[in-house]
Coordinates of C-alpha atoms in Angstrom, one line a residue:
M364 CA 122.5 104.5 87.4
S365 CA 122.9 108.0 85.5
Q366 CA 124.4 107.3 82.3
P367 CA 127.1 110.4 81.1
D368 CA 127.7 109.2 77.5
R369 CA 124.5 109.5 77.0
P370 CA 123.2 113.3 75.1
A371 CA 121.4 115.1 78.0
T372 CA 118.4 115.9 75.5
T373 CA 117.7 111.6 76.2
A374 CA 115.3 109.9 78.1
R375 CA 114.7 106.9 78.4
E376 CA 111.1 106.4 80.0
W377 CA 108.5 103.0 80.9
H378 CA 105.9 102.5 78.6
L379 CA 103.2 99.8 79.6
L380 CA 102.6 97.6 76.7
Q381 CA 100.0 95.1 78.5
R382 CA 97.1 96.4 81.0
P383 CA 98.1 93.2 83.7
A384 CA 95.3 90.9 85.1
A385 CA 96.6 89.3 87.8
L386 CA 100.5 90.0 89.1
P387 CA 102.2 93.3 86.5
S388 CA 105.9 91.0 85.1
A389 CA 108.4 92.4 82.3
E390 CA 106.0 91.3 79.4
H391 CA 103.9 94.8 80.6
F392 CA 106.2 97.0 80.1
Q393 CA 108.9 98.6 77.9
I394 CA 112.0 100.8 78.1
V395 CA 111.8 104.0 75.4
E396 CA 114.7 105.6 74.9
R397 CA 113.5 108.9 73.1
Q398 CA 114.9 112.9 71.9
L399 CA 113.7 115.3 74.0
A400 CA 112.6 118.7 72.1
E401 CA 114.1 121.7 72.2
L402 CA 113.1 124.2 75.5
N403 CA 110.8 126.3 74.8
D404 CA 109.5 129.8 77.0
G405 CA 107.7 128.5 80.4
Q406 CA 109.6 125.4 79.7
V407 CA 111.9 123.5 82.2
Q408 CA 114.3 120.2 81.8
V409 CA 114.4 118.3 85.0
D410 CA 117.1 115.0 85.3
N411 CA 115.5 113.0 88.5
L412 CA 116.8 112.1 91.1
F413 CA 114.8 109.9 92.8
L414 CA 111.9 108.7 91.4
S415 CA 108.6 106.9 93.6
V416 CA 106.2 103.4 93.8
D417 CA 103.7 103.4 95.0
P418 CA 101.1 100.6 95.8
Y419 CA 98.8 102.8 94.1
M420 CA 100.1 102.8 90.5
R421 CA 98.6 99.6 90.1
G422 CA 95.6 100.5 89.8
R423 CA 96.5 102.5 87.3
M424 CA 97.7 99.6 85.0
R425 CA 93.5 98.8 84.8
E426 CA 91.1 100.2 81.9
N427 CA 88.9 100.8 84.0
A428 CA 90.7 102.2 87.0
V429 CA 88.5 103.7 90.1
Y430 CA 90.6 106.8 91.6
A431 CA 93.7 107.1 89.1
E432 CA 93.2 108.1 85.8
A433 CA 95.0 104.7 83.9
Y434 CA 97.9 104.1 81.9
E435 CA 97.5 105.2 78.2
L436 CA 98.9 101.9 76.4
N437 CA 102.1 102.5 75.2
Q438 CA 102.6 106.3 76.2
A439 CA 105.9 106.9 79.2
M440 CA 104.1 106.3 82.7
T441 CA 104.0 108.5 85.9
G442 CA 104.3 108.8 89.2
G443 CA 106.1 111.3 91.9
A444 CA 109.5 111.9 90.8
V445 CA 112.2 114.5 92.5
G446 CA 114.8 116.2 90.8
R447 CA 116.9 118.3 89.4
V448 CA 116.8 121.3 86.8
V449 CA 118.9 121.8 83.7
E450 CA 118.1 124.1 82.1
S451 CA 115.5 126.9 82.5
R452 CA 113.6 129.4 79.8
H453 CA 110.7 130.1 83.0
P454 CA 112.4 132.8 85.7
D455 CA 111.0 131.2 88.9
F456 CA 113.4 128.5 88.3
S457 CA 117.0 127.9 87.6
P458 CA 119.8 125.3 86.8
G459 CA 120.4 123.6 91.0
D460 CA 116.2 124.2 92.3
T461 CA 114.7 120.8 93.7
V462 CA 112.0 120.5 92.5
L463 CA 108.5 117.8 92.7
S464 CA 106.8 116.2 90.4
L465 CA 105.0 114.1 88.6
N466 CA 107.1 113.6 85.5
G467 CA 108.9 110.1 87.3
W468 CA 108.8 106.4 85.5
R469 CA 111.8 108.2 83.2
D470 CA 115.3 109.3 83.9
R471 CA 114.5 113.4 82.5
F472 CA 111.8 115.4 81.3
I473 CA 110.4 118.3 79.8
A474 CA 108.1 120.4 81.8
S475 CA 105.8 122.9 81.9
A476 CA 106.0 125.8 85.1
Q477 CA 102.8 124.5 86.4
E478 CA 104.0 121.3 87.0
L479 CA 106.7 121.5 89.2
Q480 CA 106.6 122.7 91.8
K481 CA 110.0 124.0 93.9
L482 CA 111.1 122.6 97.4
P483 CA 113.3 124.3 99.4
A484 CA 117.4 124.7 99.8
S485 CA 117.0 121.8 101.8
A486 CA 115.6 119.0 100.4
A487 CA 118.9 119.2 98.7
Q488 CA 120.5 117.5 101.3
M489 CA 116.8 114.7 101.6
P490 CA 115.7 115.1 98.2
S491 CA 113.5 111.1 98.7
L492 CA 112.1 112.3 102.0
F493 CA 109.9 114.4 99.9
L494 CA 108.4 111.5 98.3
G495 CA 108.2 109.6 101.8
T496 CA 107.8 110.9 105.1
L497 CA 107.4 115.0 103.8
G498 CA 105.5 113.7 100.5
M499 CA 102.5 112.6 99.8
P500 CA 102.7 108.6 102.2
G501 CA 103.2 111.3 105.0
L502 CA 100.6 113.4 104.6
T503 CA 98.3 110.6 103.4
A504 CA 99.4 109.0 107.4
Y505 CA 98.8 112.5 108.3
F506 CA 94.6 113.1 107.1
G507 CA 93.8 109.8 106.9
L508 CA 94.9 109.6 110.7
L509 CA 93.5 112.1 112.3
N510 CA 91.4 114.5 109.7
I511 CA 89.3 110.8 109.0
A512 CA 89.5 108.4 112.2
Q513 CA 90.4 111.9 113.8
P514 CA 91.6 109.4 117.6
K515 CA 91.6 110.6 121.3
A516 CA 94.8 110.5 123.3
G517 CA 94.5 106.8 124.8
E518 CA 93.0 105.2 122.4
T519 CA 94.2 102.1 120.9
V520 CA 95.2 102.5 116.9
F521 CA 95.3 99.9 115.0
V522 CA 97.9 100.0 111.6
S523 CA 98.0 97.0 108.7
A524 CA 101.6 97.5 106.5
A525 CA 102.6 99.6 109.4
S526 CA 105.7 99.3 108.6
G527 CA 105.7 100.4 104.9
A528 CA 105.5 104.1 103.4
V529 CA 102.3 104.9 105.6
G530 CA 101.7 102.6 108.2
A531 CA 105.2 104.0 109.5
N532 CA 104.3 107.6 109.3
V533 CA 100.7 106.5 111.1
C534 CA 101.6 104.6 113.4
Q535 CA 104.1 107.2 115.2
I536 CA 101.8 109.8 114.3
A537 CA 99.9 108.4 116.9
K538 CA 102.2 107.7 119.1
L539 CA 102.5 111.4 118.8
K540 CA 99.3 112.2 119.5
G541 CA 98.8 109.9 122.9
C542 CA 98.0 106.2 121.2
R543 CA 98.7 102.8 122.2
V544 CA 99.4 101.3 119.0
V545 CA 99.6 97.9 117.4
G546 CA 101.0 97.2 113.6
S547 CA 100.6 94.4 111.4
V548 CA 103.7 93.6 109.1
G549 CA 105.7 90.5 107.1
S550 CA 108.3 90.3 109.0
D551 CA 110.2 90.1 112.3
D552 CA 112.9 92.5 110.7
K553 CA 110.2 94.7 109.5
A554 CA 108.2 94.1 113.5
Q555 CA 112.3 95.1 115.3
W556 CA 111.8 98.1 113.9
L557 CA 108.9 99.3 115.1
L558 CA 109.4 98.4 118.7
D559 CA 112.6 99.9 118.9
E560 CA 113.0 103.0 116.6
C561 CA 108.8 103.9 116.5
G562 CA 107.9 103.2 119.5
V563 CA 104.8 101.3 119.0
D564 CA 103.0 99.0 121.7
A565 CA 102.8 95.8 120.0
V566 CA 103.9 94.2 116.6
I567 CA 101.9 91.4 115.2
N568 CA 103.8 89.5 112.5
Y569 CA 101.2 87.9 110.3
K570 CA 102.5 85.5 108.1
T571 CA 103.1 83.6 111.5
C572 CA 100.3 84.5 113.6
G573 CA 98.5 82.0 113.4
D574 CA 94.5 82.9 113.5
L575 CA 94.7 86.7 112.9
T576 CA 91.4 88.0 114.5
Q577 CA 93.0 85.9 117.6
A578 CA 96.3 87.6 117.8
L579 CA 94.9 91.4 117.2
L580 CA 92.5 90.4 120.8
T581 CA 95.5 89.1 122.2
A582 CA 97.6 92.6 121.3
A583 CA 94.7 95.0 121.7
P584 CA 92.9 92.9 125.1
E585 CA 91.4 96.3 125.4
G586 CA 89.8 96.2 121.8
V587 CA 90.7 98.6 118.7
D588 CA 89.0 101.9 118.6
V589 CA 90.9 102.6 115.4
Y590 CA 91.4 100.6 112.7
F591 CA 93.2 102.1 109.3
E592 CA 93.7 100.1 106.7
N593 CA 96.0 98.8 104.1
V594 CA 96.0 95.5 103.9
G595 CA 91.8 94.3 103.6
G596 CA 91.0 91.3 103.7
D597 CA 91.9 89.0 106.8
H598 CA 93.1 91.6 108.0
L599 CA 89.2 93.9 107.9
Q600 CA 87.6 91.1 108.9
A601 CA 90.0 90.9 111.8
A602 CA 89.9 94.6 112.7
L603 CA 86.6 94.4 112.4
N604 CA 86.0 91.3 115.1
A605 CA 88.2 93.7 117.3
M606 CA 87.1 97.2 116.3
N607 CA 85.2 98.9 120.0
P608 CA 82.4 99.7 119.9
H609 CA 82.0 103.9 117.7
G610 CA 85.5 102.8 116.3
R611 CA 86.3 104.3 113.4
I612 CA 88.3 101.9 110.6
A613 CA 90.1 104.8 107.2
A614 CA 90.7 102.9 104.8
C615 CA 93.3 103.9 102.3
G616 CA 94.0 101.2 100.3
M617 CA 93.5 97.4 100.1
I618 CA 96.5 96.0 98.7
S619 CA 95.8 92.1 99.6
G620 CA 93.8 92.8 95.9
Y621 CA 95.2 94.6 94.2
N622 CA 96.3 91.9 91.6
D623 CA 93.2 89.7 91.5
A624 CA 90.4 89.4 89.1
V625 CA 87.9 90.1 91.3
G626 CA 88.2 91.4 94.9
Q627 CA 88.9 89.8 98.7
G628 CA 86.0 89.9 100.4
V629 CA 84.9 90.3 104.4
N630 CA 81.4 87.9 105.6
N631 CA 81.6 90.3 109.3
L632 CA 80.2 93.3 107.5
M633 CA 77.5 93.0 109.7
L634 CA 79.5 94.1 112.9
I635 CA 79.5 97.6 110.9
V636 CA 76.1 98.3 112.1
G637 CA 75.8 96.9 115.6
K638 CA 78.9 97.7 116.9
K639 CA 78.4 101.4 115.3
I640 CA 81.4 101.8 113.3
R641 CA 82.4 104.2 111.3
M642 CA 84.1 103.0 107.8
Q643 CA 85.2 105.6 105.3
G644 CA 87.5 105.8 102.1
F645 CA 90.0 108.4 101.2
I646 CA 91.8 110.1 98.4
I647 CA 94.3 112.4 99.6
S648 CA 94.6 114.2 95.9
D649 CA 91.6 115.7 97.2
H650 CA 92.7 116.9 100.1
F651 CA 96.2 118.9 99.0
D652 CA 95.3 122.3 100.8
Q653 CA 96.5 120.1 104.2
Q654 CA 99.9 119.9 102.5
E655 CA 100.8 123.6 104.7
A656 CA 99.6 122.7 108.0
F657 CA 101.0 118.9 107.5
L658 CA 104.4 120.4 106.7
N659 CA 104.1 123.0 109.9
E660 CA 103.9 120.0 112.1
M661 CA 106.2 116.7 109.9
V662 CA 109.5 119.1 109.6
P663 CA 110.0 119.5 112.8
W664 CA 108.9 115.8 114.0
V665 CA 111.7 114.7 111.8
Q666 CA 114.0 116.9 112.5
S667 CA 113.6 115.9 115.7
G668 CA 114.0 112.9 115.5
A669 CA 110.5 111.7 116.4
I670 CA 109.4 110.7 113.6
K671 CA 112.2 108.4 111.5
S672 CA 111.8 107.3 108.0
R673 CA 112.7 103.7 105.9
E674 CA 113.9 103.7 103.1
T675 CA 114.3 100.5 100.3
V676 CA 117.2 102.1 97.7
F677 CA 117.1 100.7 94.0
D678 CA 119.2 101.5 91.2
G679 CA 119.5 103.1 87.8
I680 CA 116.0 104.1 86.0
D681 CA 116.1 99.8 84.5
S682 CA 115.4 98.4 88.6
A683 CA 111.8 100.7 88.8
L684 CA 110.1 98.1 87.6
D685 CA 111.7 95.8 90.4
A686 CA 111.3 98.4 92.6
F687 CA 107.8 98.6 91.4
L688 CA 107.0 94.6 92.6
S689 CA 108.4 94.7 95.8
L690 CA 105.2 96.4 96.8
F691 CA 103.8 93.1 96.4
N692 CA 106.7 90.3 97.2
G693 CA 107.9 92.3 100.5
D694 CA 111.4 92.5 98.9
H695 CA 111.7 96.5 100.7
F696 CA 111.3 97.7 103.2
G697 CA 109.6 101.7 104.0
K698 CA 109.7 103.6 101.5
A699 CA 110.3 102.1 98.1
V700 CA 112.3 104.6 95.8
V701 CA 114.2 104.6 92.9
K702 CA 117.6 106.4 92.5
I703 CA 118.3 108.3 89.7
G704 CA 121.6 110.7 89.5

């Protein structure tokens, strides 16, 4: 929440103090308050409105981060954020502009204009959407499904973490492309939302279904053609068991093992050979050149109500750690964001 009693040049930001070996906790982090410098030519001061917390940030807390630069200890952490310009010394930005940046995990900051993306005026009405459905998670869903997995109308698509920021968009895009969609979630409320609001054909509650492979075969009696991988472990194993010949797997993430010192394995990888399955991982930061095509198709879907979004909003910069941990304990629904302003 905003703190009007503090000077506008004082920022509060989260620092990583230690690298967690397992699930992170409060001892690994600290909020630090510091004074911002005077603006130089070409710089902009931004007050953040919403911060994004995303599963990939867990990997950045490791010294040997795999697909994103490791966070430095005792330095401000970074992540997606939408903010409002409050002061500018660059001609392309004016006070009141809504901007997207990677200067999250803090309430305000000063940056060069090159670090900011000006959002359309309409973004002021729905700023957090540009951290979810119209932002990196939405682009991840769109590119991973359509470019990597390449589903065809009539095929069956299985999505793990199906009510999450990426998964819910995958489900709905797949339906719009004429596919049958099966999702996996961890609660009945999430399952019902996918069925009632997103048009998913069948949903598995992996916490109560018993044998996941059997549950998937029941939900997809004709087999699975495409698996959008967000979870790993037993979900990957079940997907391989249920997958049809020439199936495709878009490997976006494997969150079930993010806090494990040793990653979770599967014992049926040989099925990739016998079933001639194609499995491809991808990092969406390699494909930001697809953003224009993504927005051209996604924005009309959102405006028409064809794509629906769900958010869990955490209040205030102090709640950012709770918001992040909710990604691993299930205490969120849809996209988790932190509201600052």
